[in-house]
Short mmCIF file of C-alpha atoms in Angstrom, two decimals:
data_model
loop_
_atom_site.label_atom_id
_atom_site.label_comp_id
_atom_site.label_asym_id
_atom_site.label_seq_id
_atom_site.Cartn_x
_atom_site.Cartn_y
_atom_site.Cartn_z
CA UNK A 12 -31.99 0.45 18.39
CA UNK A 13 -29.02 -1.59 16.40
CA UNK A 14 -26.51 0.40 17.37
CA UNK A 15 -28.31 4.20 16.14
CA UNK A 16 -28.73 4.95 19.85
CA UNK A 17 -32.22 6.14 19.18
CA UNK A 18 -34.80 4.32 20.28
CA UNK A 19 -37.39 3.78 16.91
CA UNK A 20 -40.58 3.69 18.11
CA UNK A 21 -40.80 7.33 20.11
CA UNK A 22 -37.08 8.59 19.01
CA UNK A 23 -36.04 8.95 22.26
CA UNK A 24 -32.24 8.13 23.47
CA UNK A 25 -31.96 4.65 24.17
CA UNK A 26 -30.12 3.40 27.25
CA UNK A 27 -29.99 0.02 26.65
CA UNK A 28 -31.50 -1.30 29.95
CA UNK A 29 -29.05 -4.46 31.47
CA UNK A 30 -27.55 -4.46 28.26
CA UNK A 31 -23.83 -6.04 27.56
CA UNK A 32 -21.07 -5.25 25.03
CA UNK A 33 -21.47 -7.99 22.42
CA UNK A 34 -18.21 -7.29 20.57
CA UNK A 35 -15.54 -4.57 19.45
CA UNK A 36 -15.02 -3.88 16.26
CA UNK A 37 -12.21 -1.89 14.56
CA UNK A 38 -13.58 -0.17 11.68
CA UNK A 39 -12.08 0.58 8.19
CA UNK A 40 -10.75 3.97 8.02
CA UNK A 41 -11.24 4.33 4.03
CA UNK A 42 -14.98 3.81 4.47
CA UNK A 43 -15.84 6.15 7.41
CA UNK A 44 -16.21 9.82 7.50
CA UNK A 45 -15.51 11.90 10.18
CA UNK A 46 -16.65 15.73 10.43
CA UNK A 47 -15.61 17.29 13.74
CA UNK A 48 -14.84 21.15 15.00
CA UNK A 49 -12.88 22.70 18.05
CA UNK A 50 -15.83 23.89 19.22
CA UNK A 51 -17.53 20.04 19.18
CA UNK A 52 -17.20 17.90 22.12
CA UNK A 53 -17.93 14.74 19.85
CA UNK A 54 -17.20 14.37 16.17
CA UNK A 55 -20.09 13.15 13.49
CA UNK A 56 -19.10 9.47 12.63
CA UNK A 57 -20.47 8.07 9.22
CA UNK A 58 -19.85 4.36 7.99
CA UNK A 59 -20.09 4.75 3.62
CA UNK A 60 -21.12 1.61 2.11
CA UNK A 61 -18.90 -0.32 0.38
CA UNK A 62 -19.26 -2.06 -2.86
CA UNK A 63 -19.52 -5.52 -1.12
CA UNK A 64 -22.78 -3.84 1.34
CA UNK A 65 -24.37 -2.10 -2.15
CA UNK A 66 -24.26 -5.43 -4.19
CA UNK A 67 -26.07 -7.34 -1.19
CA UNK A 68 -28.74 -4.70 -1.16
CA UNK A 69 -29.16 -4.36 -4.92
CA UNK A 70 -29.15 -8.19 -5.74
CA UNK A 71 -30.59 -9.13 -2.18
CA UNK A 72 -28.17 -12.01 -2.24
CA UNK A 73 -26.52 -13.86 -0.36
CA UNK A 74 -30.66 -14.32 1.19
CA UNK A 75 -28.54 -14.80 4.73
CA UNK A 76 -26.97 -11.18 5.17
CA UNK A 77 -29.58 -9.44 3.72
CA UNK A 78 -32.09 -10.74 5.55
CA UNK A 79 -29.78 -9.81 8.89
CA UNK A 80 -29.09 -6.16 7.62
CA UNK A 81 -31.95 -3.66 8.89
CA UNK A 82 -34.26 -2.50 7.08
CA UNK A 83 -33.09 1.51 7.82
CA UNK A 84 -29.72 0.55 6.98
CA UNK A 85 -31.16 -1.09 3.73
CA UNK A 86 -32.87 2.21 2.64
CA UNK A 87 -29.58 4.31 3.27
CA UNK A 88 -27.72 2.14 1.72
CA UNK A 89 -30.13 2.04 -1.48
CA UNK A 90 -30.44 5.92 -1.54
CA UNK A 91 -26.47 6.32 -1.53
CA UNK A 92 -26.42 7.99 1.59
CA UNK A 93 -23.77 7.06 4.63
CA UNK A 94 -25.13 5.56 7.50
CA UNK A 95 -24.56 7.62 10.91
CA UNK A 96 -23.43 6.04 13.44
CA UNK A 97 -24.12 6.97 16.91
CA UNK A 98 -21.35 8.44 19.18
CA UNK A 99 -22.33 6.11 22.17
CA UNK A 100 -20.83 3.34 20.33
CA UNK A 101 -18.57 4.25 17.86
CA UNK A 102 -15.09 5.92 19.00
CA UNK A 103 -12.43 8.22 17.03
CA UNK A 104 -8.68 6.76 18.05
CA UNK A 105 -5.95 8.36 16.03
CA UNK A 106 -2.23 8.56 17.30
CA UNK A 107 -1.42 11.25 18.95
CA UNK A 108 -2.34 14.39 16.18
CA UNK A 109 -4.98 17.51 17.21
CA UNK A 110 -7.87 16.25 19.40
CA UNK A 111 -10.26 17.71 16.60
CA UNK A 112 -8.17 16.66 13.25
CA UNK A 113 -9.60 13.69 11.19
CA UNK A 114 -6.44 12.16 11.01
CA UNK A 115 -3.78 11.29 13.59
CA UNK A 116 0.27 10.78 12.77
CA UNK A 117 1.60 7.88 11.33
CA UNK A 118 4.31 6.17 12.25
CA UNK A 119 5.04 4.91 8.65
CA UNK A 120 4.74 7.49 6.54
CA UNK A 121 8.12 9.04 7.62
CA UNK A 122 9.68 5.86 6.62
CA UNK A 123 7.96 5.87 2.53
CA UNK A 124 11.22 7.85 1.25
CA UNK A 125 13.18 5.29 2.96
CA UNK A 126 11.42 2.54 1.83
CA UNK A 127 11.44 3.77 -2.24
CA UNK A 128 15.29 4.82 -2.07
CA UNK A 129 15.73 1.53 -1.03
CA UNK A 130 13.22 -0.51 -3.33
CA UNK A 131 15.03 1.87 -6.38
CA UNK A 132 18.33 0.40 -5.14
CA UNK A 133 17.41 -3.25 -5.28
CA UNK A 134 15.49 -2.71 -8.97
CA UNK A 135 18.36 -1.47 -9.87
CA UNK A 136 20.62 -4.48 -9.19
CA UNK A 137 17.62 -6.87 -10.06
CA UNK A 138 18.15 -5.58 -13.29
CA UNK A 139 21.95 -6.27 -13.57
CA UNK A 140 21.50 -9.85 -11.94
CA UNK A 141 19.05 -10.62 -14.55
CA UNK A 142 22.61 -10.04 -16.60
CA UNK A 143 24.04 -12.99 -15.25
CA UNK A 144 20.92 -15.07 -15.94
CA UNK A 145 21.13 -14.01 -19.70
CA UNK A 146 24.49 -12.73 -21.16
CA UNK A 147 24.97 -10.70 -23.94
CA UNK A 148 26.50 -12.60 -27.47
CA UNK A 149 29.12 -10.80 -29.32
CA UNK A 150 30.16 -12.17 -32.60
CA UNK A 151 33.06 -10.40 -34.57
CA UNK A 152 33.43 -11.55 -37.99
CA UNK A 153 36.12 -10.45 -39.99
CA UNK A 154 39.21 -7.39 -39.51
CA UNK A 155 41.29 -4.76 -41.22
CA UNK A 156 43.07 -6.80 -43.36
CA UNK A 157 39.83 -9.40 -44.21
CA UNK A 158 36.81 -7.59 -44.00
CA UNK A 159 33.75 -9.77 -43.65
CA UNK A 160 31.19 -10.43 -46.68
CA UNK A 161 27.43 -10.21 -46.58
CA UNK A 162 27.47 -14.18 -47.00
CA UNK A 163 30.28 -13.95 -44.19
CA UNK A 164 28.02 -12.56 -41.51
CA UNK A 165 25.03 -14.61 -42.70
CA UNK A 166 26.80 -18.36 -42.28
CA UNK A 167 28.08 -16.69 -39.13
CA UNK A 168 24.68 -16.16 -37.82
CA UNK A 169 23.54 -19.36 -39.10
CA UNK A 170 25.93 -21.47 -37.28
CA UNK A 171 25.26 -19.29 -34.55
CA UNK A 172 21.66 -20.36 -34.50
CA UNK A 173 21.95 -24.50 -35.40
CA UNK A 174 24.19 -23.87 -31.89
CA UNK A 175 22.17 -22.95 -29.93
CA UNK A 176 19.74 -25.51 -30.58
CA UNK A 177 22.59 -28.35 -30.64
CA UNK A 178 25.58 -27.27 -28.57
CA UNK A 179 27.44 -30.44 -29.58
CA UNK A 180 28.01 -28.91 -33.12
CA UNK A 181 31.35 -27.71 -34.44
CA UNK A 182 31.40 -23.89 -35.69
CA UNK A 183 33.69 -23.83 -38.95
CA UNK A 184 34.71 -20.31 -40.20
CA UNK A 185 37.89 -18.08 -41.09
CA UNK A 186 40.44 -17.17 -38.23
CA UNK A 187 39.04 -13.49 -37.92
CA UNK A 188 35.73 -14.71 -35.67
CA UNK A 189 35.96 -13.71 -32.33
CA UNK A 190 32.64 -14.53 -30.00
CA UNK A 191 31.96 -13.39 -26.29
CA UNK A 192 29.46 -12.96 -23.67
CA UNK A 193 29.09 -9.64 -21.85
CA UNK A 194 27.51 -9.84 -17.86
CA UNK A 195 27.26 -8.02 -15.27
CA UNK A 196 29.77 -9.54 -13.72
CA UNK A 197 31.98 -6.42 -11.80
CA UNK A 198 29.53 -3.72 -12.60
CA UNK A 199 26.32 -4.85 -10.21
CA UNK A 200 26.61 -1.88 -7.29
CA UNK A 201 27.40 -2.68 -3.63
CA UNK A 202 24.35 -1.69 -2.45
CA UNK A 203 25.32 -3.07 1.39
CA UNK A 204 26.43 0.34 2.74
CA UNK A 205 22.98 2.09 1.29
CA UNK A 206 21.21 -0.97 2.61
CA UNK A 207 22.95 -0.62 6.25
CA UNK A 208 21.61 2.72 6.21
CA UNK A 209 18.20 3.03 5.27
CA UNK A 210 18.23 -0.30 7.98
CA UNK A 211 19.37 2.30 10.11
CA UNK A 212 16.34 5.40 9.26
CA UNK A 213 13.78 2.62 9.21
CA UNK A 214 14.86 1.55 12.74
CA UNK A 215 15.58 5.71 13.82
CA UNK A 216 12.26 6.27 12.17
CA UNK A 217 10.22 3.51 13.89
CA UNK A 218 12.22 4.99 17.08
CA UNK A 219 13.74 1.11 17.60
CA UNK A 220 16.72 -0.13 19.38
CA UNK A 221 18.82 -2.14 16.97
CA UNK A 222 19.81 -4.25 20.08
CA UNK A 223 16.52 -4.99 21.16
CA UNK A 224 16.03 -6.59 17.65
CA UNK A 225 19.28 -9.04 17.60
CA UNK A 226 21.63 -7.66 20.72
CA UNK A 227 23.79 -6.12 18.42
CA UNK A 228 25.87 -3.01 17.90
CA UNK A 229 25.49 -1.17 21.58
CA UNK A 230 26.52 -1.77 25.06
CA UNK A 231 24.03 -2.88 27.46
CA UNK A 232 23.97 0.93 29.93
CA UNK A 233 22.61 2.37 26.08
CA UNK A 234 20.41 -0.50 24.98
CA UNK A 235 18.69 0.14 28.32
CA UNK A 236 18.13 3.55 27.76
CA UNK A 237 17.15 2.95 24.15
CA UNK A 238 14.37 0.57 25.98
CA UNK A 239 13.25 2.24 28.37
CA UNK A 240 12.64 5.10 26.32
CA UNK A 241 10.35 3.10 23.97
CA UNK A 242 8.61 1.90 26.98
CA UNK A 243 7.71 4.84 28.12
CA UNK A 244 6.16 6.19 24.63
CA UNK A 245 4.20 2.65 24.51
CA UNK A 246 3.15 3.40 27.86
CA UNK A 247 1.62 6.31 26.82
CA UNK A 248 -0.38 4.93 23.97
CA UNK A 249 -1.49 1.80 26.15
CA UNK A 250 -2.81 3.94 29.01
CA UNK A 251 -4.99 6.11 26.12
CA UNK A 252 -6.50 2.67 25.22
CA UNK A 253 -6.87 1.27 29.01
CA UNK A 254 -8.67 4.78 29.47
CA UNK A 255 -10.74 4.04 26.38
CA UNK A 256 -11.72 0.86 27.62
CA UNK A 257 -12.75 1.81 31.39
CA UNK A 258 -15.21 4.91 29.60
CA UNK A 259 -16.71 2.65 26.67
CA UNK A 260 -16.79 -0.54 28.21
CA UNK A 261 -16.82 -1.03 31.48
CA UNK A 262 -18.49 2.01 32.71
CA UNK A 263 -21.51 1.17 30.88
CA UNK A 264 -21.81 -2.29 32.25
#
């Protein structure tokens, strides 16, 4: 049946007589739709062609993959429609969220304020290093008591220039020239006390021990109980896939 669980030439269910699990596959969660209820015991599972499946169809090309693509999937895939995949071999695993919800909880998206706090921080001193890099030239040509000329500021400027190209030349001009560069240097932030801290919500967020990373900052009685705890909530999740396995896989075989 490739996979449809319906046997093609009567449309009856097929069991897949001393069949074997060839492989496991995790799917891509942008290109699969999911439509389930409360009241459903399994949810409809639909696999949407990518542009990568609807250019081999269309062009028939690479000759190797289309020829292994079947011909039902072909037609779907040429008439825009999803292809449904059959809830005997496709499974929904989310963490934790409701049984019936499409989507479960991520662990990362508590951490995306975090993350752009501190990615605004380091642009922001990025853009005051990139001070030291390239200083700002001031040139002050002339004062109170000898204000500079037009032709002043222009031989200024000139010099200025044949410098830069050749900085073994000699700058001649009147005593009321002053020149300087402007950095960054004393006004870049201290961004290490922000960074210590969003360290710290990443690692609260990610519910991490900070001395199971480096053995740093606690004693060893409350790194234990900082492990143990995260033991127990991996625990969890790994018994939810053991279970997964022993119902999909094994029990089958």
């Amino acid at each position: 049946c490739g996979g449809g669980g319906i046997n093609p030439g009567d449309g009856s269910q097929c069991n897949h007589p001393d069949g074997s699990i060839k492989k496991v596959l995790i799917l891509n969660p942008d290109f699969i739709d999911v439509q389930s209820n409360q009241l459903a015991d399994d949810p409809v599972i639909s696999l949407i062609p990518d542009d990568d499946l609807k250019r081999v169809v269309a062009s028939r090309k690479p000759a190797e993959i289309f020829e292994r693509i079947p011909d039902n999937i072909k037609e779907l895939v040429s008439a825009g429609r999803p292809i449904p995949l059959s809830s005997r071999c496709v499974s929904h695993l989310k963490h934790k969220g409701s049984p019936y919800g499409t989507y479960g909880e991520s662990l990362l998206r508590r951490l995306f304020m975090v993350i752009a706090y501190k990615t605004k921080l380091m642009t922001a001193n990025w853009i005051m290093a990139e001070r030291h890099v390239l200083p700002i030239r001031i040139a002050k040509v002339g004062e109170a008591a000898r204000p500079a000329s037009s032709d002043d500021i222009a031989d200024v400027q000139e010099q200025l220039a044949a410098v830069a190209n050749d900085p073994n030349l000699t700058i001649v001009t009147h005593h009321a020239f002053d020149l300087e560069f402007i950095g960054a240097t004393g006004k870049i932030h201290n961004i290490a006390p922000d960074l210590e801290y969003v360290g710290k919500e990443m690692l609260d967020g990610l519910m991490l021990n900070q001395a199971l990373l480096n053995g740093e900052m606690q004693s060893y009685s409350g790194a234990a109980v900082g492990v143990e705890t995260m033991i127990r909530r991996l625990e969890s999740w790994r018994q939810e896939l053991a279970d997964w396995a022993e119902i999909n896989i094994f029990l089958p075989i």
